[in-house]
């Protein structure tokens, strides 16, 4: 916690590492960062909150994910006011982002690249992406878009500038739902689901 530039930093040829049931909060820049040379990192059942509060807009994120074969699953990701809940960018390959609750960030999830390297083979599935200031799920490519990236069976709600931004290309959207997840109390960050939530029984 506190004033580090990055709370969890996975670098070099690091591989086959699991972070489970951890908390990362209030980093000055990233809550989690993995270099493009890393592979097979699992982040599971963790809480990422309020990271990136000291850096420039759109450059600081709760999770900044590059590398190959990672799994980002079953996490609560909230309050990155200067960036994305999860940025898969600019060199991310065959990464699964599943079953996360992503709320109250500047934006939810982005897939993209600004370099000749491109993000490919990303699967974004069964996430709840709600109440983010700007977009829910989006993509951006400075050059040719990546391929094989899909966002399916996600639930989105009240992302300020649009839930599914399809303008960037390079990301296939399939069977996503725009509906109220009915959190118990968003203001208190109680993201349990109330009875009748549109998220119940919808995961594929």
Short mmCIF file of N, CA, C and O in Angstrom, two decimals, residues 111-112 138-141 145-146 149 165-173:
data_model
loop_
_atom_site.label_atom_id
_atom_site.label_comp_id
_atom_site.label_asym_id
_atom_site.label_seq_id
_atom_site.Cartn_x
_atom_site.Cartn_y
_atom_site.Cartn_z
N UNK A 111 -8.31 -2.68 -24.82
CA UNK A 111 -7.43 -3.57 -25.57
C UNK A 111 -6.82 -2.75 -26.68
O UNK A 111 -7.54 -2.03 -27.39
N UNK A 112 -5.49 -2.81 -26.88
CA UNK A 112 -4.93 -2.02 -27.96
C UNK A 112 -3.42 -2.00 -28.01
O UNK A 112 -2.74 -2.78 -27.35
N UNK A 138 -13.40 -1.07 -24.44
CA UNK A 138 -13.05 -0.35 -25.66
C UNK A 138 -11.73 -0.86 -26.22
O UNK A 138 -11.04 -1.66 -25.59
N UNK A 139 -11.39 -0.37 -27.42
CA UNK A 139 -10.11 -0.70 -28.03
C UNK A 139 -9.52 0.53 -28.69
O UNK A 139 -10.24 1.48 -29.03
N UNK A 140 -8.19 0.50 -28.89
CA UNK A 140 -7.51 1.60 -29.57
C UNK A 140 -6.25 1.06 -30.23
O UNK A 140 -5.49 0.32 -29.61
N UNK A 141 -6.03 1.42 -31.49
CA UNK A 141 -4.86 0.97 -32.24
C UNK A 141 -4.27 2.15 -33.00
O UNK A 141 -4.95 2.77 -33.81
N UNK A 145 -4.93 -3.01 -36.30
CA UNK A 145 -5.51 -3.61 -35.09
C UNK A 145 -5.05 -5.05 -34.88
O UNK A 145 -4.68 -5.75 -35.83
N UNK A 146 -5.08 -5.49 -33.63
CA UNK A 146 -4.77 -6.87 -33.32
C UNK A 146 -5.89 -7.80 -33.77
O UNK A 146 -6.95 -7.35 -34.23
N UNK A 149 -9.23 -11.01 -30.66
CA UNK A 149 -9.64 -10.46 -29.37
C UNK A 149 -11.17 -10.45 -29.30
O UNK A 149 -11.83 -10.00 -30.23
N UNK A 165 -17.63 0.36 -26.63
CA UNK A 165 -17.13 1.26 -27.66
C UNK A 165 -16.54 0.42 -28.79
O UNK A 165 -15.45 -0.12 -28.69
N UNK A 166 -17.29 0.33 -29.88
CA UNK A 166 -16.91 -0.52 -31.00
C UNK A 166 -16.15 0.24 -32.09
O UNK A 166 -15.82 -0.32 -33.13
N UNK A 167 -15.85 1.50 -31.85
CA UNK A 167 -15.27 2.34 -32.89
C UNK A 167 -13.80 2.01 -33.18
O UNK A 167 -13.31 2.27 -34.28
N UNK A 168 -13.11 1.43 -32.22
CA UNK A 168 -11.67 1.20 -32.41
C UNK A 168 -11.32 0.01 -33.28
O UNK A 168 -10.24 -0.06 -33.85
N UNK A 169 -12.21 -0.99 -33.37
CA UNK A 169 -11.93 -2.20 -34.13
C UNK A 169 -10.98 -3.12 -33.38
O UNK A 169 -10.52 -2.84 -32.27
N UNK A 170 -10.67 -4.27 -34.01
CA UNK A 170 -9.74 -5.21 -33.42
C UNK A 170 -10.25 -5.94 -32.20
O UNK A 170 -9.48 -6.61 -31.49
N UNK A 171 -11.54 -5.83 -31.92
CA UNK A 171 -12.16 -6.47 -30.76
C UNK A 171 -13.57 -6.88 -31.15
O UNK A 171 -14.38 -6.04 -31.53
N UNK A 172 -13.85 -8.17 -31.06
CA UNK A 172 -15.16 -8.70 -31.41
C UNK A 172 -16.04 -8.68 -30.17
O UNK A 172 -15.65 -9.16 -29.10
N UNK A 173 -17.25 -8.13 -30.29
CA UNK A 173 -18.22 -8.10 -29.19
C UNK A 173 -19.31 -9.13 -29.47
O UNK A 173 -19.88 -9.16 -30.56
#
